[in-house]
Each structure stands twice: as C-alpha cells, then as structure tokens.
Short mmCIF file of C-alpha atoms and ligand atoms in Angstrom, two decimals:
data_model
loop_
_atom_site.label_atom_id
_atom_site.label_comp_id
_atom_site.label_asym_id
_atom_site.label_seq_id
_atom_site.Cartn_x
_atom_site.Cartn_y
_atom_site.Cartn_z
CA UNK A 30 2.59 122.09 36.13
CA UNK A 31 6.00 120.50 36.08
CA UNK A 32 6.43 116.76 36.07
CA UNK A 33 9.59 114.97 36.80
CA UNK A 34 9.21 111.37 35.78
CA UNK A 35 11.93 108.97 36.73
CA UNK A 36 12.43 105.41 35.61
CA UNK A 37 11.15 104.06 32.33
CA UNK A 38 9.00 106.94 31.17
CA UNK A 39 6.06 106.42 28.85
CA UNK A 40 5.22 109.88 27.53
CA UNK A 41 1.69 108.82 26.68
CA UNK A 42 0.95 107.66 30.19
CA UNK A 43 2.36 110.86 31.57
CA UNK A 44 0.04 112.93 29.47
CA UNK A 45 -2.97 110.79 30.30
CA UNK A 46 -2.42 111.57 33.97
CA UNK A 47 -2.17 115.35 33.61
CA UNK A 48 -5.75 116.15 34.53
CA UNK A 49 -6.15 114.20 37.77
CA UNK A 50 -2.69 115.31 38.86
CA UNK A 51 -3.46 118.94 38.21
CA UNK A 52 -6.68 118.61 40.15
CA UNK A 53 -5.02 116.87 43.08
CA UNK A 54 -2.25 119.41 43.22
CA UNK A 55 -4.80 122.17 43.35
CA UNK A 56 -6.70 120.53 46.22
CA UNK A 57 -3.74 119.65 48.37
CA UNK A 58 -2.05 122.07 50.74
CA UNK A 59 1.67 122.64 50.31
CA UNK A 60 3.97 120.75 52.67
CA UNK A 61 7.61 120.88 53.42
CA UNK A 62 8.57 117.40 52.32
CA UNK A 63 10.73 115.65 54.87
CA UNK A 64 11.04 112.21 53.33
CA UNK A 65 12.38 110.72 50.11
CA UNK A 66 11.57 107.40 48.49
CA UNK A 67 14.58 105.34 49.52
CA UNK A 68 13.81 102.01 47.93
CA UNK A 69 11.04 100.21 46.05
CA UNK A 70 11.01 96.44 46.01
CA UNK A 71 8.66 94.58 43.72
CA UNK A 72 8.67 90.85 44.29
CA UNK A 73 5.97 88.31 43.52
CA UNK A 74 2.72 89.51 45.04
CA UNK A 75 4.22 92.29 47.11
CA UNK A 76 5.39 95.87 46.70
CA UNK A 77 7.42 97.39 49.53
CA UNK A 78 8.17 101.11 49.40
CA UNK A 79 10.66 102.44 51.96
CA UNK A 80 11.23 106.07 52.92
CA UNK A 81 14.23 107.61 54.63
CA UNK A 82 11.93 109.58 56.95
CA UNK A 83 8.34 109.15 58.12
CA UNK A 84 5.57 110.02 55.67
CA UNK A 85 2.14 111.29 56.72
CA UNK A 86 -0.07 109.04 54.68
CA UNK A 87 -0.39 107.19 51.43
CA UNK A 88 -3.16 106.01 49.15
CA UNK A 89 -3.26 103.49 46.34
CA UNK A 90 -5.66 103.32 43.46
CA UNK A 91 -6.24 101.45 40.25
CA UNK A 92 -6.16 103.01 36.78
CA UNK A 93 -7.34 101.28 33.63
CA UNK A 94 -6.40 101.79 29.95
CA UNK A 95 -3.45 101.15 30.30
CA UNK A 96 -3.51 99.16 33.50
CA UNK A 97 -1.64 100.77 36.38
CA UNK A 98 -1.53 100.89 40.15
CA UNK A 99 -0.84 104.40 41.40
CA UNK A 100 0.39 105.20 44.88
CA UNK A 101 0.25 108.75 46.19
CA UNK A 102 2.53 109.44 49.12
CA UNK A 103 2.05 112.60 51.16
CA UNK A 104 5.24 114.07 52.51
CA UNK A 105 7.83 112.36 50.33
CA UNK A 106 9.99 113.38 47.37
CA UNK A 107 10.60 111.00 44.45
CA UNK A 108 13.77 109.02 44.89
CA UNK A 109 15.22 105.65 44.18
CA UNK A 110 14.10 103.81 41.05
CA UNK A 111 12.93 100.23 41.22
CA UNK A 112 13.19 97.27 38.93
CA UNK A 113 9.99 95.62 37.81
CA UNK A 114 8.95 92.07 38.65
CA UNK A 115 5.86 89.88 38.88
CA UNK A 116 2.77 91.56 37.42
CA UNK A 117 4.60 94.92 37.40
CA UNK A 118 6.18 95.84 34.06
CA UNK A 119 7.64 99.23 34.97
CA UNK A 120 7.85 101.66 37.87
CA UNK A 121 7.77 105.45 37.53
CA UNK A 122 7.71 108.33 39.98
CA UNK A 123 6.66 111.95 39.70
CA UNK A 124 6.65 114.83 42.15
CA UNK A 125 3.28 116.29 42.89
CA UNK A 126 2.24 119.02 45.25
CA UNK A 127 2.61 117.66 48.77
CA UNK A 128 4.33 114.44 47.79
CA UNK A 129 5.05 111.85 45.17
CA UNK A 130 3.04 109.68 42.84
CA UNK A 131 4.52 106.28 42.12
CA UNK A 132 3.02 104.45 39.17
CA UNK A 133 3.34 100.73 38.59
CA UNK A 134 2.61 99.79 34.98
CA UNK A 135 1.10 96.36 34.94
CA UNK A 136 1.83 93.48 32.61
CA UNK A 137 -1.03 91.50 34.14
CA UNK A 138 -4.19 92.85 35.78
CA UNK A 139 -3.57 92.99 39.53
CA UNK A 140 -5.12 94.99 42.35
CA UNK A 141 -3.96 95.94 45.82
CA UNK A 142 -5.74 93.48 48.12
CA UNK A 143 -4.39 94.92 51.35
CA UNK A 144 -1.62 97.10 52.64
CA UNK A 145 -0.08 98.76 55.59
CA UNK A 146 1.98 101.82 56.33
CA UNK A 147 4.26 100.82 59.21
CA UNK A 148 3.99 102.37 62.66
CA UNK A 149 7.04 104.56 62.01
CA UNK A 150 5.62 105.79 58.68
CA UNK A 151 8.72 104.61 56.82
CA UNK A 152 7.58 101.46 55.09
CA UNK A 153 4.53 100.93 52.93
CA UNK A 154 3.69 97.34 52.06
CA UNK A 155 1.10 96.57 49.39
CA UNK A 156 -0.11 93.06 48.75
CA UNK A 157 -1.12 92.40 45.17
CA UNK A 158 -3.72 90.02 43.87
CA UNK A 159 -3.96 89.02 40.24
CA UNK A 160 -7.52 89.34 38.97
CA UNK A 161 -9.36 88.98 35.68
CA UNK A 162 -9.88 91.92 33.33
CA UNK A 163 -13.48 92.49 34.38
CA UNK A 164 -12.63 92.66 38.07
CA UNK A 165 -9.73 94.99 37.34
CA UNK A 166 -12.00 97.33 35.37
CA UNK A 167 -14.44 97.42 38.28
CA UNK A 168 -11.62 98.12 40.75
CA UNK A 169 -10.54 101.09 38.62
CA UNK A 170 -13.89 102.74 39.26
CA UNK A 171 -13.53 102.81 43.03
CA UNK A 172 -11.90 105.19 45.43
CA UNK A 173 -8.41 104.78 46.81
CA UNK A 174 -7.22 102.59 49.66
CA UNK A 175 -5.80 104.87 52.33
CA UNK A 176 -2.92 104.12 54.66
CA UNK A 177 -2.12 105.95 57.88
CA UNK A 178 1.00 105.08 59.89
CA UNK A 179 0.45 102.28 62.36
CA UNK A 180 -3.23 101.83 61.73
CA UNK A 181 -2.90 98.22 60.65
CA UNK A 182 -0.84 97.25 63.63
CA UNK A 183 -3.02 99.21 66.04
CA UNK A 184 -6.15 97.36 64.94
CA UNK A 185 -4.76 93.88 64.35
CA UNK A 186 -8.05 92.17 65.03
CA UNK A 187 -9.76 93.93 62.18
CA UNK A 188 -9.04 91.62 59.28
CA UNK A 189 -11.03 90.11 56.48
CA UNK A 190 -9.72 87.32 54.34
CA UNK A 191 -12.85 86.33 52.43
CA UNK A 192 -13.62 87.81 49.04
CA UNK A 193 -16.27 90.48 48.94
CA UNK A 194 -19.22 89.85 46.63
CA UNK A 195 -19.62 92.23 43.67
CA UNK A 196 -21.57 95.47 44.07
CA UNK A 197 -25.23 95.31 43.31
CA UNK A 198 -28.26 97.47 43.85
CA UNK A 199 -29.63 96.36 47.18
CA UNK A 200 -33.31 95.53 47.37
CA UNK A 201 -35.27 97.93 49.55
CA UNK A 202 -36.07 96.70 53.04
CA UNK A 203 -39.48 96.61 54.67
CA UNK A 204 -40.70 99.75 56.49
CA UNK A 205 -42.63 99.21 59.69
CA UNK A 206 -44.88 101.65 61.54
CA UNK A 207 -47.74 104.09 60.83
CA UNK A 208 -47.71 105.65 57.38
CA UNK A 209 -47.58 109.35 58.27
CA UNK A 210 -44.71 109.13 60.74
CA UNK A 211 -41.14 110.22 60.01
CA UNK A 212 -38.84 107.42 58.90
CA UNK A 213 -35.76 106.35 60.81
CA UNK A 214 -33.36 103.96 59.08
CA UNK A 215 -31.17 101.91 61.40
CA UNK A 216 -28.00 100.54 59.84
CA UNK A 217 -26.36 97.55 61.54
CA UNK A 218 -22.65 98.07 60.81
CA UNK A 219 -20.62 95.47 58.87
CA UNK A 220 -22.00 92.05 57.92
CA UNK A 221 -21.32 89.11 55.65
CA UNK A 222 -17.65 88.85 54.71
CA UNK A 223 -16.87 91.87 56.88
CA UNK A 224 -17.08 90.92 60.58
CA UNK A 225 -16.06 94.38 61.81
CA UNK A 226 -14.01 94.50 64.99
CA UNK A 227 -13.59 91.30 66.98
CA UNK A 228 -13.78 91.23 70.78
CA UNK A 229 -11.60 89.33 73.23
CA UNK A 230 -14.10 86.45 73.45
CA UNK A 231 -14.39 86.24 69.68
CA UNK A 232 -17.52 88.37 69.72
CA UNK A 233 -18.00 89.85 66.27
CA UNK A 234 -19.07 93.45 65.76
CA UNK A 235 -21.38 92.51 62.86
CA UNK A 236 -23.45 90.26 65.16
CA UNK A 237 -23.62 92.72 68.02
CA UNK A 238 -24.67 95.58 65.73
CA UNK A 239 -27.43 93.50 64.14
CA UNK A 240 -28.94 92.57 67.50
CA UNK A 241 -28.73 96.16 68.71
CA UNK A 242 -30.28 97.46 65.49
CA UNK A 243 -33.22 95.10 65.92
CA UNK A 244 -33.62 96.12 69.57
CA UNK A 245 -33.65 99.79 68.53
CA UNK A 246 -36.25 99.07 65.83
CA UNK A 247 -38.52 97.26 68.31
CA UNK A 248 -38.15 100.02 70.88
CA UNK A 249 -38.92 102.76 68.33
CA UNK A 250 -41.97 100.86 67.06
CA UNK A 251 -43.19 100.40 70.64
CA UNK A 252 -43.09 104.19 71.02
CA UNK A 253 -45.23 104.51 67.88
CA UNK A 254 -43.89 107.96 66.90
CA UNK A 255 -41.76 106.93 63.93
CA UNK A 256 -41.54 104.40 61.11
CA UNK A 257 -38.47 102.19 61.05
CA UNK A 258 -36.49 100.24 58.46
CA UNK A 259 -33.22 98.32 58.80
CA UNK A 260 -30.58 98.40 56.04
CA UNK A 261 -30.00 94.73 56.81
CA UNK A 262 -31.82 92.27 59.05
CA UNK A 263 -29.54 89.31 58.41
CA UNK A 264 -25.84 88.58 58.00
CA UNK A 265 -25.15 90.23 54.65
CA UNK A 266 -22.46 92.48 53.27
CA UNK A 267 -23.46 95.98 52.17
CA UNK A 268 -21.18 98.58 50.65
CA UNK A 269 -21.08 101.81 52.67
CA UNK A 270 -22.81 103.83 49.98
CA UNK A 271 -25.51 101.15 49.69
CA UNK A 272 -26.27 101.70 53.35
CA UNK A 273 -27.08 105.39 53.10
CA UNK A 274 -28.31 104.77 49.54
CA UNK A 275 -31.06 102.52 50.89
CA UNK A 276 -32.05 105.17 53.42
CA UNK A 277 -32.13 107.88 50.76
CA UNK A 278 -34.21 105.77 48.39
CA UNK A 279 -36.67 105.24 51.25
CA UNK A 280 -36.58 109.02 51.87
CA UNK A 281 -35.53 108.56 55.47
CA UNK A 282 -35.70 111.50 57.86
CA UNK A 283 -32.90 110.19 60.04
CA UNK A 284 -30.11 107.64 59.53
CA UNK A 285 -28.36 105.92 62.43
CA UNK A 286 -25.46 103.58 61.73
CA UNK A 287 -24.78 101.28 64.69
CA UNK A 288 -21.22 100.16 65.46
CA UNK A 289 -18.93 99.03 68.27
CA UNK A 290 -15.61 100.70 68.82
CA UNK A 291 -12.31 98.86 69.17
CA UNK A 292 -8.97 99.93 70.60
CA UNK A 293 -5.61 98.34 71.22
CA UNK A 294 -5.94 99.14 74.93
CA UNK A 295 -8.67 97.11 76.68
CA UNK A 296 -9.38 99.98 79.10
CA UNK A 297 -10.99 102.18 76.42
CA UNK A 298 -14.69 102.28 77.25
CA UNK A 299 -17.98 104.02 76.63
CA UNK A 300 -20.29 104.99 73.79
CA UNK A 301 -19.82 107.93 71.44
CA UNK A 302 -21.56 109.37 68.39
CA UNK A 303 -19.92 110.62 65.23
CA UNK A 304 -21.17 113.07 62.67
CA UNK A 305 -19.66 113.98 59.32
CA UNK A 306 -16.85 116.44 58.98
CA UNK A 307 -14.00 116.92 56.53
CA UNK A 308 -11.55 117.03 59.38
CA UNK A 309 -11.55 114.57 62.26
CA UNK A 310 -12.12 116.11 65.71
CA UNK A 311 -9.11 114.27 67.14
CA UNK A 312 -6.57 111.57 66.38
CA UNK A 313 -8.79 108.80 67.69
CA UNK A 314 -11.65 109.98 65.47
CA UNK A 315 -9.32 109.90 62.46
CA UNK A 316 -8.32 106.34 63.24
CA UNK A 317 -11.90 105.32 63.72
CA UNK A 318 -12.87 106.82 60.36
CA UNK A 319 -10.02 105.02 58.64
CA UNK A 320 -11.11 101.75 60.20
CA UNK A 321 -14.83 102.11 59.52
CA UNK A 322 -14.29 103.40 55.98
CA UNK A 323 -12.17 100.34 55.32
CA UNK A 324 -15.30 98.18 55.19
CA UNK A 325 -15.50 98.94 51.47
CA UNK A 326 -11.90 98.51 50.53
CA UNK A 327 -10.96 95.78 52.91
CA UNK A 328 -11.01 92.85 50.58
CA UNK A 329 -9.47 94.43 47.65
CA UNK A 330 -11.92 95.84 45.99
CA UNK A 331 -14.19 96.86 43.43
CA UNK A 332 -16.72 98.53 45.64
CA UNK A 333 -17.35 101.86 47.24
CA UNK A 334 -17.34 105.46 46.15
CA UNK A 335 -16.27 106.05 42.57
CA UNK A 336 -14.40 109.22 43.40
CA UNK A 337 -13.05 110.98 46.40
CA UNK A 338 -10.49 109.94 48.93
CA UNK A 339 -12.25 108.25 51.81
CA UNK A 340 -9.71 109.68 54.21
CA UNK A 341 -10.65 113.24 53.39
CA UNK A 342 -14.22 113.55 52.23
CA UNK A 343 -15.05 116.81 50.53
CA UNK A 344 -18.34 118.14 51.73
CA UNK A 345 -20.76 120.09 49.63
CA UNK A 346 -21.99 123.44 50.88
CA UNK A 347 -25.56 122.15 50.58
CA UNK A 348 -24.64 119.61 53.22
CA UNK A 349 -24.07 122.17 55.97
CA UNK A 350 -27.64 122.29 57.19
CA UNK A 351 -27.84 118.51 57.28
CA UNK A 352 -24.58 118.46 59.23
CA UNK A 353 -26.01 120.86 61.81
CA UNK A 354 -29.10 118.67 62.22
CA UNK A 355 -26.89 115.61 62.57
CA UNK A 356 -24.77 117.31 65.22
CA UNK A 357 -27.94 118.36 67.07
CA UNK A 358 -29.13 114.77 67.10
CA UNK A 359 -25.75 113.49 68.27
CA UNK A 360 -25.81 115.89 71.22
CA UNK A 361 -29.37 114.78 72.08
CA UNK A 362 -28.31 111.16 71.90
CA UNK A 363 -25.48 111.90 74.32
CA UNK A 364 -27.88 113.59 76.73
CA UNK A 365 -30.36 110.72 76.64
CA UNK A 366 -27.75 107.95 76.70
CA UNK A 367 -25.72 109.26 79.65
CA UNK A 368 -28.12 108.08 82.40
CA UNK A 369 -28.64 104.70 80.71
CA UNK A 370 -25.34 103.42 79.32
CA UNK A 371 -21.60 104.03 79.80
CA UNK A 372 -20.65 106.97 77.56
CA UNK A 373 -17.43 108.82 76.84
CA UNK A 374 -16.79 112.21 78.40
CA UNK A 375 -16.69 113.83 74.96
CA UNK A 376 -19.58 111.90 73.45
CA UNK A 377 -20.01 113.79 70.17
CA UNK A 378 -17.09 113.60 67.76
CA UNK A 379 -16.55 114.32 64.11
CA UNK A 380 -14.84 112.39 61.36
CA UNK A 381 -14.94 111.90 57.59
CA UNK A 382 -17.07 108.77 57.65
CA UNK A 383 -18.23 107.50 54.29
CA UNK A 384 -21.46 106.00 55.64
CA UNK A 385 -22.62 109.46 56.82
CA UNK A 386 -22.15 111.09 53.44
CA UNK A 387 -25.79 111.44 52.35
CA UNK A 388 -26.09 115.18 51.59
CA UNK A 389 -29.73 115.59 52.54
CA UNK A 390 -30.39 113.24 55.44
CA UNK A 391 -29.26 113.80 59.05
CA UNK A 392 -26.91 110.93 59.81
CA UNK A 393 -25.12 109.73 62.92
CA UNK A 394 -22.74 106.86 63.52
CA UNK A 395 -23.40 105.49 67.00
CA UNK A 396 -20.43 103.67 68.54
CA UNK A 397 -22.38 101.89 71.26
CA UNK A 398 -19.30 100.87 73.28
CA UNK A 399 -15.98 99.08 72.96
CA UNK A 400 -16.07 95.49 71.79
CA UNK A 401 -12.39 95.35 72.80
CA UNK A 402 -13.34 96.13 76.43
CA UNK A 403 -14.60 93.01 78.29
CA UNK A 404 -17.13 94.96 80.39
CA UNK A 405 -18.49 96.93 77.42
CA UNK A 406 -18.63 93.77 75.29
CA UNK A 407 -20.59 91.87 77.98
CA UNK A 408 -22.94 94.85 78.39
CA UNK A 409 -23.61 95.12 74.64
CA UNK A 410 -24.14 91.37 74.34
CA UNK A 411 -26.69 91.33 77.18
CA UNK A 412 -30.46 91.83 76.86
CA UNK A 413 -30.32 94.59 79.45
CA UNK A 414 -27.48 96.39 77.66
CA UNK A 415 -29.21 96.25 74.28
CA UNK A 416 -32.46 97.44 75.88
CA UNK A 417 -30.72 100.45 77.40
CA UNK A 418 -29.00 101.34 74.14
CA UNK A 419 -32.38 101.08 72.39
CA UNK A 420 -34.05 103.29 75.00
CA UNK A 421 -31.35 105.94 74.61
CA UNK A 422 -31.98 106.05 70.87
CA UNK A 423 -35.75 106.10 71.28
CA UNK A 424 -35.68 109.05 73.68
CA UNK A 425 -33.31 111.02 71.47
CA UNK A 426 -35.33 110.23 68.33
CA UNK A 427 -38.59 111.31 69.92
CA UNK A 428 -37.17 114.60 71.19
CA UNK A 429 -35.48 115.20 67.82
CA UNK A 430 -38.72 114.89 65.84
CA UNK A 431 -40.77 116.76 68.44
CA UNK A 432 -38.34 119.69 68.05
CA UNK A 433 -38.43 119.45 64.26
CA UNK A 434 -42.23 119.53 64.37
CA UNK A 435 -42.24 122.52 66.71
CA UNK A 436 -39.80 124.38 64.47
CA UNK A 437 -42.17 124.13 61.51
ZN1 LIG B 7 -17.76 99.34 62.86
#
C-alpha cells in the first residue's frame, strides 16, 4: 500500500488509517481517474471541494480519536492543498484505489449536517455543524453520508431541518391477529422529524404512508390469514435499522415498508416494489435508494448502520434465499396490484435499500405511487385509493403464504 499524503501530514494519523484504507482499496474496483481535486475552500461552517472534471460519487464520515472528517471521492486524484479555517485545523489528502481520501483534522468537534455533489459532479459542498463531544462520538459510529451528482437538486423537496432525536431501542409494537398465523410487519416510511417526500399540495409522505399502513393492517386482519404489526402507528421517527430490527425481534415472516415515490417531473406515475440488491437495477432505482437511505443521515447524524456504505450494501451469501423470496413476493404484489391501482410497466426493481437489509426475513419496499404526481397523490390520499392499495397487498400476502405452506 502506498500513501501519498499532501498538506500538513501527521504521521500518527496516517498510520491509524492504514487498516480501513487497505480494506477499502481491496473492496473497490480500479478506475481510470479522470478528475483531480482543483480547490478546497474551508470557511466558517462550510467546506467546498471543487474538481476539474466530474467525479462519480463521494462519501463523508466522522472519525474519532483524534477527531476528523474524512471525505472519500471516487474518480478523483489528490490535488490542490487547502488552508484550514473554522473548526478545521488541517487538511490532508491521500490517493486510494479508485479515488482520493481528504481528511479534515478538527480543532473543534463538528459533523457534516448536510451536503450536495453538484449536478455536474464537479463541486461537493459540505455543511458543518459544531456539536458537543458526546454527539461527535456517536456520529463517529455511524455509516457515511453518500453524495451522488445532482441528487440534491433533483429532489429539492426532500429536506429536513429539524434535529433528529438520539437513537434508542424502540419498544415493540402490538401484534394483532390469531396466534398461529404468520406475522406480517408493515412499516410506514418516514415519520417524526423526517417528513419524507412532499407533494405539490404540501402532502407529506410520512402521513400518507401511515394511513396506508393502517389500511393494509385492517385489510389483512379482515382476511384473518395473518397476524399484523406496524413499526409505527403514530408520527414518530425511527432509524432504518430500527424498522427491520423491530420486525426481526417480533420474528416476522414478511416485512413490507410502505413509501411514496417522488420525481422532479410531475408526469412520473405508478406504483413499484423494490427488493434488496447490491447493484441498483437502473439509474432511477439508484436515486431512489439514495433518497430513501438518507432518512438516517439526513439531519446530521448519529444514527444508522455502524458500518457499511449505504450506497453500496454488501450482501451476505446467507441472504440469497431471503432475496429470492422477497423477489417472489414483489412479483406477486405486481400481479395483484395491476388490476387495482396504477403501476409502473417494470413494477419490480432492485436497489441497495438499507431498510430491506434483514438477512433472514423476506422484505419489500412498496412505492405505492408518486406523491409528486397530482393524480397519484390524490389517489393515495383518498379512501378508495388506500383501500385498493390495501387489497393489492392482502391478495399478494395470502397467495405468498399459501405457496409457502404448500412448499412445506
Ligand atoms: Zn420514502
């Protein structure tokens, strides 16, 4: 491993980073690097990193002991050195396989509260927030914030300004239904400080998903074939891993996370279902994953997965069977939903979605329609629309478990 540190080098820091760097280098494919770091500006509560050419993606994370903010940039060589300012005491860069790591040594504890990689992939802006030592230590235990070119500007409505409450072990929700039935956990996406996507009429995804989740629960209970629990039945914030964590602690047989899609173009319409994959099935799926995974990191954050880049989730081999079951359910859901609700032509998609990461529980993320599309939004907000969504899920769930039973 060769390291080329530029700027004010601290040999000790360099050595402390050898292991994670070596590991990252091993995991990442080799790229021909097109871009170079052209300029780094540190001023007040903001870091702006400019590149002479577009970069593919970037991620920032927090390291403690000593306190640093590290930024990994895929597709760029180390370049121009910066002068330190504000909470940043020194700036260093090192080449790593596939890109550059830029390290900001901190004089004061500060975390990245939000950021954006510009549409053209040539400017990464990170907003800093000074925090206390305890909050910084917590932030250092979480996964990175990922930036993909243009994502921020493509989803301008998706913004959270409130602080996120600290992580805690969620209390287990009530299970309804007959004791010997399989358990379905319905997860209403977003909640609390995280409103999710916001529709043209100010309709908030977190409210729509909660109402749909309750409609699905009632419909499933009416059928009497399964037990049902909701990860949340009020307006509360849950970390993504808490959501599937609740389902796993309840030993759920199926996990369905309910969301509404959003797109810059109002014409995008129809429901779709996502299952877990390391690689997104298409560009839109990748964007969706980045947006939905952001729920954890959105407010700056000391929450979420302790390790692993949320933009490329590594999947265990043991997970393959679960993934096949999830895909089977997604296809069923598409079949049952098509006559009842507007659906996309390619209903089943794949993406690296954090909330689907339970290794042993079939999990699907159901995008019930576009909150950014006036017709879809009105449909999802109506009693009839919710009822039809709930019926689609009920039919698919009943066929799914009937098949599982028959296979035994
Ligand atoms: Zn969502």
